[in-house]
Coordinates of C-alpha atoms and ligand atoms in Angstrom, one line a residue:
M30 CA -5.0 42.1 15.0
T31 CA -4.1 38.3 15.1
R32 CA -4.5 36.9 18.3
Y33 CA -1.2 34.2 19.8
I34 CA -2.5 31.1 22.1
F35 CA 0.8 29.4 23.9
V36 CA -0.1 26.4 25.7
T37 CA 2.5 25.0 27.6
G38 CA 3.2 21.6 29.5
G39 CA 3.7 20.4 32.9
V40 CA 5.2 17.7 34.8
V41 CA 4.9 15.5 33.4
S42 CA 5.4 14.1 29.3
S43 CA 3.1 12.9 27.0
L44 CA 0.1 14.6 28.5
G45 CA -2.0 15.1 25.1
K46 CA -1.0 18.5 24.9
G47 CA -1.1 18.5 21.5
I48 CA -4.7 17.5 20.8
A49 CA -5.6 19.3 24.4
A50 CA -4.1 22.4 21.2
A51 CA -5.6 21.1 17.8
S52 CA -8.9 20.8 20.5
I53 CA -8.8 24.6 21.0
G54 CA -8.2 25.1 17.5
R55 CA -10.7 22.3 16.0
M56 CA -13.0 24.8 19.0
L57 CA -12.1 27.8 17.6
K58 CA -12.2 26.9 14.1
S59 CA -16.2 25.4 15.2
R60 CA -17.3 29.8 16.1
G61 CA -15.9 30.7 12.1
L62 CA -12.9 31.9 13.0
S63 CA -9.4 30.9 10.7
V64 CA -6.6 29.3 13.2
S65 CA -2.9 27.9 12.1
V66 CA -1.1 26.4 14.7
L67 CA 2.5 26.8 15.1
K68 CA 4.7 23.6 17.4
L69 CA 8.0 24.6 19.0
D70 CA 10.5 21.8 19.7
P71 CA 13.1 22.7 22.3
Y72 CA 15.1 19.6 20.9
L73 CA 18.0 19.6 18.6
N74 CA 17.4 17.8 16.2
V75 CA 16.6 20.4 12.9
D76 CA 13.1 17.7 12.3
P77 CA 12.2 14.1 13.4
G78 CA 13.4 12.9 9.5
T79 CA 16.3 10.4 11.1
M80 CA 14.5 10.0 14.5
S81 CA 13.8 6.7 15.4
P82 CA 10.4 5.5 15.5
Y83 CA 11.7 4.7 19.3
Q84 CA 12.7 8.4 19.9
H85 CA 9.9 9.7 18.4
G86 CA 6.6 8.3 16.5
E87 CA 5.4 8.8 13.3
V88 CA 7.0 11.9 11.2
F89 CA 3.8 14.2 9.6
V90 CA 4.7 15.0 6.1
T91 CA 3.1 18.5 5.1
I92 CA 2.5 19.3 2.0
D93 CA 5.1 21.2 1.3
G94 CA 7.8 18.4 2.2
S95 CA 8.6 18.8 5.6
E96 CA 9.4 16.0 8.2
T97 CA 7.4 17.2 11.1
D98 CA 6.4 16.3 14.4
L99 CA 3.0 14.0 14.8
D100 CA 0.8 17.2 16.8
L101 CA 1.2 18.6 12.8
G102 CA -1.1 15.5 12.3
H103 CA -3.8 15.8 15.1
Y104 CA -3.2 20.5 14.6
E105 CA -4.9 19.2 10.5
R106 CA -6.6 16.5 10.8
F107 CA -8.4 18.9 13.8
I108 CA -8.8 21.6 12.8
D109 CA -8.9 20.8 9.5
V110 CA -6.3 22.8 8.2
E111 CA -2.9 22.6 5.6
L112 CA 0.5 23.6 7.4
T113 CA 3.2 23.8 5.7
S114 CA 6.8 23.8 6.9
L115 CA 6.0 26.7 9.2
S116 CA 3.9 25.1 11.1
N117 CA 7.1 23.5 12.9
V118 CA 10.1 24.5 14.4
T119 CA 13.1 22.9 16.3
A120 CA 16.0 24.0 18.1
G121 CA 18.3 22.6 15.9
Q122 CA 16.7 24.6 13.1
I123 CA 16.7 27.8 15.4
Y124 CA 20.8 27.7 16.1
T125 CA 21.6 26.4 12.4
E126 CA 20.0 30.1 11.0
I127 CA 22.1 31.2 13.5
I128 CA 25.2 30.4 12.8
G129 CA 24.8 30.5 9.3
K130 CA 24.6 34.2 10.0
E131 CA 27.0 34.4 12.3
R132 CA 29.6 32.6 9.7
S133 CA 27.7 35.0 6.8
G134 CA 28.6 37.7 8.9
I135 CA 25.7 39.1 9.2
Y136 CA 26.2 40.3 12.7
L137 CA 28.2 42.7 12.3
G138 CA 30.9 41.2 14.3
G139 CA 28.0 42.2 17.2
T140 CA 28.2 38.8 20.4
I141 CA 25.7 36.2 20.0
Q142 CA 23.7 35.7 22.2
I143 CA 20.0 32.9 23.4
I144 CA 19.1 36.6 24.2
P145 CA 18.6 38.5 22.3
H146 CA 19.7 36.2 18.9
V147 CA 17.4 32.8 19.5
T148 CA 14.3 34.7 20.7
D149 CA 14.2 36.7 19.0
A150 CA 14.8 33.9 15.8
I151 CA 12.1 31.9 18.2
K152 CA 9.8 35.1 17.6
G153 CA 10.5 35.3 14.1
H154 CA 8.8 32.1 13.2
I155 CA 5.4 33.0 15.2
K156 CA 5.1 35.9 13.3
A157 CA 6.7 34.8 9.8
L158 CA 3.2 31.9 10.5
A159 CA 0.8 34.5 10.7
E160 CA 1.7 36.6 8.5
Q161 CA 1.5 34.5 6.4
S162 CA -1.6 32.9 6.6
G163 CA -3.7 35.3 7.8
A164 CA -5.5 33.4 10.0
D165 CA -7.4 35.3 13.1
V166 CA -6.2 33.5 15.7
I167 CA -2.0 31.7 15.5
L168 CA -1.6 28.1 18.4
V169 CA 1.3 27.9 19.0
E170 CA 2.5 25.2 21.2
V171 CA 6.2 24.1 23.4
G172 CA 7.0 20.5 23.1
G173 CA 8.5 20.0 26.2
T174 CA 7.3 20.3 29.8
V175 CA 8.5 23.6 31.6
G176 CA 11.9 23.1 33.7
D177 CA 13.5 21.6 31.0
I178 CA 16.9 23.2 29.8
E179 CA 16.6 23.1 25.8
G180 CA 12.9 24.3 26.8
Q181 CA 14.1 28.5 29.0
P182 CA 14.5 30.3 25.2
F183 CA 11.4 29.0 23.8
L184 CA 9.6 29.9 27.2
E185 CA 11.0 33.5 27.2
A186 CA 10.5 33.8 23.5
I187 CA 6.4 33.1 24.5
R188 CA 7.2 35.7 28.1
Q189 CA 8.0 38.7 25.2
V190 CA 5.8 38.5 23.0
R191 CA 2.1 39.6 25.4
G192 CA 4.5 43.0 25.5
D193 CA 4.9 42.9 22.0
V194 CA 1.2 42.8 21.7
G195 CA -0.8 43.3 23.8
R196 CA -2.0 41.1 26.7
E197 CA -5.5 41.1 25.5
N198 CA -4.6 39.6 22.4
T199 CA -2.3 36.5 24.0
F200 CA -3.7 33.7 25.8
Y201 CA -1.2 31.2 28.1
I202 CA -3.3 28.2 28.7
H203 CA -0.6 25.3 31.0
V204 CA -1.5 21.1 30.3
T205 CA -0.7 19.7 34.4
L206 CA -0.8 15.9 35.0
L207 CA -3.2 15.3 38.5
P208 CA -1.0 11.9 39.2
F209 CA -3.7 10.1 40.9
L210 CA -3.1 8.1 44.3
G211 CA -4.5 5.2 44.9
S212 CA -4.7 4.8 48.8
T213 CA -6.0 8.3 49.6
K214 CA -8.4 8.7 46.4
E215 CA -7.5 11.8 45.4
L216 CA -5.6 14.4 42.4
K217 CA -3.0 15.8 43.9
T218 CA -2.1 19.6 42.8
K219 CA 1.3 20.1 43.7
P220 CA 2.8 19.0 40.8
T221 CA 0.7 21.7 38.7
Q222 CA 1.4 23.9 41.5
H223 CA 5.2 23.7 41.5
S224 CA 5.4 23.6 37.8
V225 CA 3.2 27.1 37.7
Q226 CA 6.0 27.7 39.4
A227 CA 8.3 27.6 37.8
L228 CA 6.6 28.5 34.9
R229 CA 5.3 31.6 36.2
S230 CA 9.6 31.5 37.9
M231 CA 10.2 32.4 33.7
G232 CA 8.0 35.9 33.3
V233 CA 5.3 33.3 32.1
H234 CA 1.9 34.0 34.0
P235 CA -0.5 31.3 33.0
D236 CA -4.1 32.6 32.3
A237 CA -5.0 28.8 32.6
I238 CA -4.9 25.4 33.4
I239 CA -5.8 22.6 32.3
G240 CA -5.2 19.4 34.5
R241 CA -5.2 16.3 32.5
A242 CA -6.0 13.0 35.5
D243 CA -6.7 9.6 35.3
H244 CA -10.5 10.8 37.2
E245 CA -12.9 13.4 36.5
V246 CA -11.0 16.7 38.0
D247 CA -13.4 18.0 40.7
Q248 CA -15.1 21.4 41.4
D249 CA -12.9 21.5 45.0
V250 CA -9.8 20.1 43.1
K251 CA -10.1 23.0 40.0
D252 CA -10.8 25.7 42.9
K253 CA -7.5 24.9 44.7
I254 CA -5.1 24.6 42.0
A255 CA -7.1 28.2 41.1
R256 CA -5.7 29.7 44.8
F257 CA -2.4 28.2 44.9
C258 CA -1.8 29.0 41.2
D259 CA -2.9 32.8 41.0
V260 CA -5.4 31.6 37.5
R261 CA -10.0 32.9 38.4
P262 CA -11.1 29.6 39.5
E263 CA -13.0 29.7 36.4
N264 CA -9.9 29.6 34.1
V265 CA -9.3 26.1 35.9
F266 CA -10.5 23.6 33.6
G267 CA -10.3 19.5 33.8
L268 CA -9.5 16.6 30.8
P269 CA -9.6 12.8 32.2
T270 CA -8.3 10.4 30.0
L271 CA -11.6 9.2 27.4
D272 CA -11.6 6.5 24.9
S273 CA -11.2 8.1 21.8
V274 CA -8.8 11.9 21.4
Y275 CA -12.1 13.2 19.3
K276 CA -14.6 13.3 22.1
V277 CA -11.6 15.9 23.3
P278 CA -13.3 18.8 22.0
V279 CA -16.8 18.6 23.1
H280 CA -15.2 17.8 25.9
L281 CA -13.6 20.9 26.7
E282 CA -16.2 22.8 24.9
E283 CA -18.6 21.5 27.8
Q284 CA -16.9 22.8 30.5
G285 CA -16.3 26.2 28.6
V286 CA -12.8 26.2 27.3
G287 CA -13.6 28.4 24.1
S288 CA -16.5 30.6 24.9
T289 CA -13.2 31.6 27.6
I290 CA -10.2 32.1 25.7
S291 CA -12.4 34.0 22.6
K292 CA -14.5 36.1 25.4
A293 CA -10.1 36.8 27.4
L294 CA -8.8 37.8 23.4
G295 CA -12.5 39.5 22.6
L296 CA -13.7 37.2 19.7
P297 CA -16.6 37.3 18.6
D298 CA -18.3 33.5 21.0
I299 CA -20.9 32.3 18.8
E300 CA -22.0 28.8 19.6
P301 CA -19.9 26.4 18.0
D302 CA -21.3 23.9 16.0
L303 CA -19.4 20.4 17.8
A304 CA -22.6 18.2 16.5
Y305 CA -20.2 15.8 13.6
W306 CA -18.4 15.2 16.8
R307 CA -20.7 14.2 18.9
H308 CA -21.5 11.5 15.5
I309 CA -18.4 10.2 15.3
A310 CA -18.4 9.9 19.2
E311 CA -20.9 7.7 19.2
I312 CA -19.9 6.1 16.7
E313 CA -16.2 4.7 18.9
D314 CA -18.9 3.6 21.8
D315 CA -20.6 0.9 19.8
E316 CA -18.4 -2.3 20.9
E317 CA -20.8 -4.5 19.7
D318 CA -19.1 -4.9 16.4
P319 CA -17.1 -2.9 14.7
L320 CA -14.8 -4.5 11.5
R321 CA -11.4 -5.7 12.4
I322 CA -8.6 -4.4 10.2
A323 CA -4.9 -6.0 10.3
V324 CA -2.1 -4.1 10.3
V325 CA 1.0 -5.5 9.8
G326 CA 3.9 -3.6 10.2
K327 CA 7.4 -3.7 11.5
Y328 CA 7.1 -1.4 14.7
V329 CA 3.5 -2.0 15.7
E330 CA 4.3 -2.6 18.9
L331 CA 4.6 1.2 19.0
H332 CA 1.2 2.3 17.9
D333 CA 2.6 6.2 17.1
S334 CA 4.7 5.0 14.4
Y335 CA 1.5 4.9 12.6
L336 CA -0.8 7.5 14.1
S337 CA -2.1 8.9 10.5
V338 CA -2.9 5.4 9.4
A339 CA -4.4 4.6 12.4
E340 CA -6.8 8.3 12.8
A341 CA -7.1 7.4 8.8
L342 CA -9.2 3.9 9.1
R343 CA -10.7 5.3 12.1
H344 CA -12.4 8.1 9.9
A345 CA -13.0 5.1 7.5
G346 CA -15.1 3.8 10.1
F347 CA -16.6 7.6 10.6
H348 CA -17.7 7.3 6.9
H349 CA -19.4 4.1 7.0
G350 CA -21.2 4.2 10.7
K351 CA -18.8 2.7 12.2
N352 CA -16.3 1.6 14.8
I353 CA -12.6 0.1 13.7
Q354 CA -10.8 -2.3 15.8
I355 CA -7.5 -2.0 15.0
D356 CA -5.6 -5.5 15.3
W357 CA -1.9 -4.3 15.1
I358 CA 0.6 -7.1 13.8
S359 CA 4.1 -7.5 13.5
S360 CA 4.9 -9.0 10.1
E361 CA 8.0 -11.0 12.0
E362 CA 5.3 -12.4 14.3
I363 CA 4.1 -14.4 10.3
E364 CA 6.8 -15.2 9.4
E365 CA 7.1 -17.4 12.6
K366 CA 3.4 -18.0 12.4
G367 CA 2.5 -18.0 8.5
P368 CA -0.7 -15.5 8.3
G369 CA -3.8 -17.8 8.8
K370 CA -3.3 -17.9 12.0
L371 CA -2.4 -14.4 13.1
L372 CA -5.0 -12.4 10.1
G373 CA -8.2 -14.8 10.2
S374 CA -10.2 -12.7 12.7
A375 CA -9.1 -9.3 10.3
V376 CA -12.1 -7.9 7.4
G377 CA -9.7 -5.8 5.4
I378 CA -5.5 -6.0 6.0
L379 CA -3.4 -2.5 6.1
V380 CA 0.8 -2.3 5.1
P381 CA 1.5 1.0 5.8
G382 CA 5.8 2.8 5.5
G383 CA 8.1 1.8 6.8
F384 CA 12.6 1.1 5.4
G385 CA 14.4 -1.7 6.1
P386 CA 14.4 -5.2 5.4
R387 CA 13.1 -6.4 9.1
G388 CA 10.2 -8.2 8.8
I389 CA 9.7 -7.5 4.3
E390 CA 9.3 -11.3 4.4
G391 CA 6.3 -11.5 6.9
M392 CA 4.7 -8.4 5.1
I393 CA 4.7 -10.3 1.7
A394 CA 3.1 -13.0 2.8
T395 CA 0.3 -10.9 3.8
A396 CA 0.1 -9.6 0.7
T397 CA -0.5 -13.4 -0.4
Y398 CA -3.0 -14.0 1.6
A399 CA -5.4 -11.3 1.2
R400 CA -4.2 -11.3 -2.2
E401 CA -5.3 -15.0 -2.7
R402 CA -8.1 -14.5 -0.5
N403 CA -9.8 -12.4 -1.5
I404 CA -9.5 -10.3 1.3
P405 CA -9.3 -6.6 1.6
Y406 CA -5.6 -4.9 0.9
L407 CA -4.2 -1.5 1.4
G408 CA -0.8 -0.5 1.0
L409 CA 0.5 2.1 2.2
C410 CA 4.4 3.1 0.8
L411 CA 6.1 0.1 2.0
G412 CA 3.4 -1.7 1.8
M413 CA 2.4 -0.5 -2.1
Q414 CA 6.2 -2.0 -2.9
V415 CA 5.5 -5.3 -0.9
M416 CA 2.8 -5.7 -3.3
V417 CA 4.8 -5.0 -6.1
I418 CA 7.2 -7.7 -5.3
E419 CA 4.7 -10.4 -4.1
Y420 CA 3.0 -10.3 -7.6
A421 CA 6.2 -10.3 -9.6
R422 CA 7.4 -12.6 -7.2
N423 CA 3.8 -15.1 -7.3
I424 CA 2.3 -14.5 -10.8
L425 CA 5.2 -13.0 -12.9
G426 CA 7.5 -16.2 -11.3
L427 CA 9.6 -14.1 -11.0
P428 CA 11.1 -16.0 -7.3
K429 CA 13.7 -13.3 -6.4
A430 CA 12.0 -10.2 -7.3
N431 CA 12.8 -7.7 -4.2
S432 CA 13.3 -3.9 -3.9
L433 CA 17.0 -3.2 -3.8
E434 CA 16.9 -1.1 -0.4
L435 CA 15.7 -4.8 1.1
D436 CA 18.1 -6.8 -1.0
E437 CA 20.3 -5.3 -3.7
S438 CA 21.6 -8.4 -5.9
T439 CA 18.7 -9.3 -7.2
D440 CA 18.3 -10.4 -10.2
D441 CA 14.8 -8.8 -9.7
P442 CA 14.6 -4.8 -8.9
V443 CA 10.8 -4.9 -9.6
I444 CA 11.6 -1.7 -6.7
N445 CA 13.8 0.4 -8.2
I446 CA 16.2 3.3 -7.1
M447 CA 14.7 6.3 -8.0
E448 CA 17.1 8.7 -10.0
G449 CA 18.8 11.3 -7.9
Q450 CA 18.5 9.3 -4.2
E451 CA 21.7 6.7 -5.3
G452 CA 25.2 8.0 -3.2
L453 CA 23.8 10.1 -1.4
V454 CA 25.4 10.8 1.7
D455 CA 23.1 13.4 4.4
T456 CA 19.9 11.2 5.3
G457 CA 18.3 14.2 7.0
G458 CA 15.2 16.2 3.9
T459 CA 16.7 14.2 1.1
M460 CA 14.2 11.6 1.2
R461 CA 11.8 12.1 -2.0
L462 CA 9.3 14.7 -0.2
G463 CA 5.8 16.4 -0.2
Q464 CA 2.6 16.7 -2.4
Y465 CA 3.2 15.3 -6.2
P466 CA 0.4 15.1 -9.2
C467 CA -1.4 11.6 -10.1
R468 CA -3.0 11.4 -12.7
L469 CA -5.7 8.2 -12.4
R470 CA -6.6 5.6 -15.3
D471 CA -10.0 6.0 -16.3
G472 CA -11.7 2.1 -15.5
T473 CA -9.8 1.5 -11.7
R474 CA -10.9 1.2 -8.5
A475 CA -8.8 4.4 -7.8
R476 CA -10.1 6.4 -10.1
E477 CA -14.1 5.3 -8.5
A478 CA -12.7 6.7 -4.9
Y479 CA -11.6 9.4 -5.9
G480 CA -13.9 10.3 -8.6
V481 CA -11.5 12.8 -10.6
E482 CA -8.4 12.9 -13.2
L483 CA -6.0 14.4 -11.5
V484 CA -5.5 14.4 -7.3
K485 CA -2.1 15.5 -5.6
E486 CA -0.3 13.7 -2.1
R487 CA 2.3 13.6 -0.4
H488 CA 5.4 11.0 -0.9
R489 CA 8.5 10.7 1.8
H490 CA 9.8 7.2 0.0
R491 CA 13.9 7.1 -1.8
Y492 CA 13.1 3.9 -4.1
E493 CA 10.5 3.4 -6.6
Y494 CA 8.4 1.1 -9.1
N495 CA 10.5 0.1 -11.9
N496 CA 9.5 1.0 -15.2
D497 CA 11.1 -2.2 -16.6
Y498 CA 8.4 -4.5 -15.6
R499 CA 5.2 -2.5 -15.7
I500 CA 4.3 -3.8 -19.5
R501 CA 4.4 -7.7 -17.2
L502 CA 3.7 -6.9 -14.7
E503 CA 0.1 -5.3 -16.1
E504 CA -0.2 -7.8 -18.8
A505 CA -0.1 -10.0 -15.7
G506 CA -3.1 -8.1 -14.0
L507 CA -1.0 -5.6 -11.8
V508 CA -2.7 -2.1 -12.8
A509 CA -0.2 0.8 -12.8
S510 CA -4.1 3.0 -11.8
G511 CA -2.2 6.6 -11.2
V512 CA 0.7 7.5 -12.4
A513 CA 2.6 11.0 -12.0
P514 CA 1.1 13.2 -15.0
D515 CA 4.3 12.6 -17.9
D516 CA 3.9 8.8 -16.8
S517 CA 7.6 9.0 -15.7
L518 CA 6.7 7.7 -12.0
V519 CA 4.0 5.1 -11.5
E520 CA 2.4 6.2 -8.4
I521 CA -0.5 4.3 -7.6
T522 CA -0.9 0.0 -9.0
E523 CA -3.8 -1.9 -7.9
V524 CA -5.1 -6.5 -8.9
Y525 CA -7.8 -5.8 -11.4
D526 CA -9.7 -8.9 -10.2
H527 CA -9.3 -8.3 -6.8
P528 CA -12.3 -7.1 -4.3
F529 CA -10.2 -4.0 -3.8
M530 CA -6.4 -4.8 -3.7
V531 CA -4.3 -1.2 -4.3
G532 CA -1.6 0.5 -3.3
S533 CA -0.5 3.6 -3.3
Q534 CA 3.9 5.3 -3.0
F535 CA 2.3 7.8 -1.2
H536 CA 0.8 8.6 2.1
P537 CA -3.0 8.7 1.9
E538 CA -3.4 9.1 5.2
F539 CA -2.0 12.2 5.7
A540 CA -4.6 13.7 4.2
S541 CA -7.6 12.9 5.4
R542 CA -9.4 13.9 8.0
P543 CA -13.1 12.3 10.7
E544 CA -14.9 14.6 9.0
K545 CA -13.3 14.2 5.2
A546 CA -12.2 10.0 5.2
H547 CA -9.6 9.4 2.7
P548 CA -10.8 8.2 -0.8
L549 CA -8.6 5.3 -0.4
F550 CA -8.6 4.4 3.2
R551 CA -13.0 4.8 2.3
E552 CA -12.9 2.5 0.1
F553 CA -11.0 0.1 1.8
V554 CA -12.9 0.2 4.4
H555 CA -15.8 -0.1 2.8
A556 CA -14.6 -3.2 0.7
A557 CA -14.1 -4.6 3.7
C558 CA -17.2 -4.0 5.3
N559 CA -19.3 -6.5 2.8
I560 CA -17.6 -9.0 3.8
L561 CA -17.8 -11.8 5.5
R562 CA -15.3 -14.3 7.2
E563 CA -17.2 -17.2 9.1
G564 CA -14.2 -20.0 8.3
E565 CA -12.4 -19.8 5.5
Q566 CA -16.2 -18.3 3.5
F567 CA -16.0 -14.9 1.9
E568 CA -18.8 -13.4 -0.1
L569 CA -18.9 -11.1 -1.7
P570 CA -22.4 -8.5 -2.9
A571 CA -22.5 -9.5 -6.4
S572 CA -21.8 -5.5 -7.4
E573 CA -18.5 -5.7 -5.1
N574 CA -17.4 -8.9 -7.8
E575 CA -17.9 -6.9 -10.8
N576 CA -14.6 -5.8 -12.8
P577 CA -14.7 -2.0 -12.5
A578 CA -13.7 -2.2 -16.0
G579 CA -16.6 -5.1 -17.1
S580 CA -16.4 -8.3 -17.3
D581 CA -14.1 -9.6 -20.0
G582 CA -10.0 -9.0 -18.6
H583 CA -9.7 -5.3 -16.4
G584 CA -10.9 -3.7 -20.4
L585 CA -7.9 -1.7 -20.1
E586 CA -5.3 -1.3 -23.2
V587 CA -2.2 -3.2 -21.4
G588 CA 1.2 -0.3 -21.0
T589 CA -0.7 2.7 -22.9
L590 CA 1.1 4.4 -20.6
A591 CA 3.6 2.6 -20.0
S592 CA 6.5 4.5 -21.9
A593 CA 9.3 4.0 -20.2
E594 CA 9.4 0.6 -21.1
E595 CA 9.8 1.0 -24.6
Ligands
LIG259 N1 11.2 2.3 2.4 C1 10.6 2.6 1.4 C2 11.7 3.7 0.6 O1 12.2 4.5 1.3 C3 9.4 3.3 1.8 C4 8.9 4.7 1.9 C5 8.2 4.3 3.1 O2 7.5 3.6 3.2 N2 7.7 5.2 3.7 O3 11.1 4.1 -0.9

């Protein structure tokens, strides 16, 4: 029998409900249970793929190519699961589905209503995930805050599930804010009381409450919440703001959240093994000797836009026992001040994905700086395209080289629009999305990092490396180290004559886990660990200076994979 845990939010948004849900998933997974997760987003967009980073933060891409809420990234990382389009349902999708059916006459002339049509459609998605994943536990997080008009059908749907599958198989958790009043120095419970009242007026009676606060939550505050919200005192938990999200599972576990849920749902309550999570918390507490990595992008003031990138860097740090400090650098600021001023203390530089021309010249200058000074560089999607443009301009001597996305009239479009992407009218869900295979070329850093020949990685792009320049770029030392199995697309490039300058057309950050750093991030951070920056002096250990493919030239047969050139 599948068990269902529902997580709702109260008082304010941005409470870290997704982290709380992901942490609950981790606690159950560490008890040997299989867990899958569903995020219900009440907004009317079909998916966040077309939303601005200012509105939504990162768009997380699943293996099957759906563009989803960034909470799916938390779930994948904390629970170590691969989710699909089944795990993110928006009101936009529900209404599109229902109106499509109405137009094709499926309702046989009936009146279409929120109850039962919308609520049944929502429940249909919950059931579909339960059936297809076969998981012991389905965690369902309802986006937004209780009281939002658009959230009501979703709350009604999750209310009905208790009646459908039985009280003993459902557990409702409400995550709320406990504001701290500086004048009286106390955490206030009244907003939580009101939020629970609003939830109960919808028929959802929470079994547990997690109170988020900027301070530890004392027992008397928990008791008060229990009394006023009609929840058992042992089912009220506190979650203070912690300095690392990876501390949340242990913090909640120590208060008994995992065991309370397991007992309520009749699940085996064995002692979970969270040793690794304790270990990584210690690494992150090391403030003495952090490794400084610069992330150079267009939206660096919005860290959430690059959430998975930041997390993947931290995971690579865990692997090497290093606390990573990210310096967020605006590429436009680099255009104004030059890279030297802003990148002077970084031992590794990462240029993440992005769209449009703003700040691009700053990114190109960053790539030049990293290449000329042997500073480890990792380019992701746009960051890889930037690396190709930089190489073409400065090594091939093509000063106008550019991407067609950034300069439609460039003489040298080293980054081209992909076949099938030209003239698309719809912007939603039309990029090259999701997982595709990539063949790694022997003797390259990419092949060494992964340790296997064939990998699958997730994509989200419209433009690609232009094969017309492949032989020239390879001869000049920019190696195509990963290609589509039919050799039609270049997926990874690397500068052979550099400690680590690798760019991937895909997004490795989505596949990284705290317990399993992604190979490209792992090797990038490894190279960064080996850089000593004293003034402008860089010392590389001898082994790092060695060409992976031998000492004379890069040892790769230039153009062997470049059939598209012929
Ligand atoms: N804008 C580039 C493209 O569409 C890169 C996309 C990205 O970085 N995700 O190809």
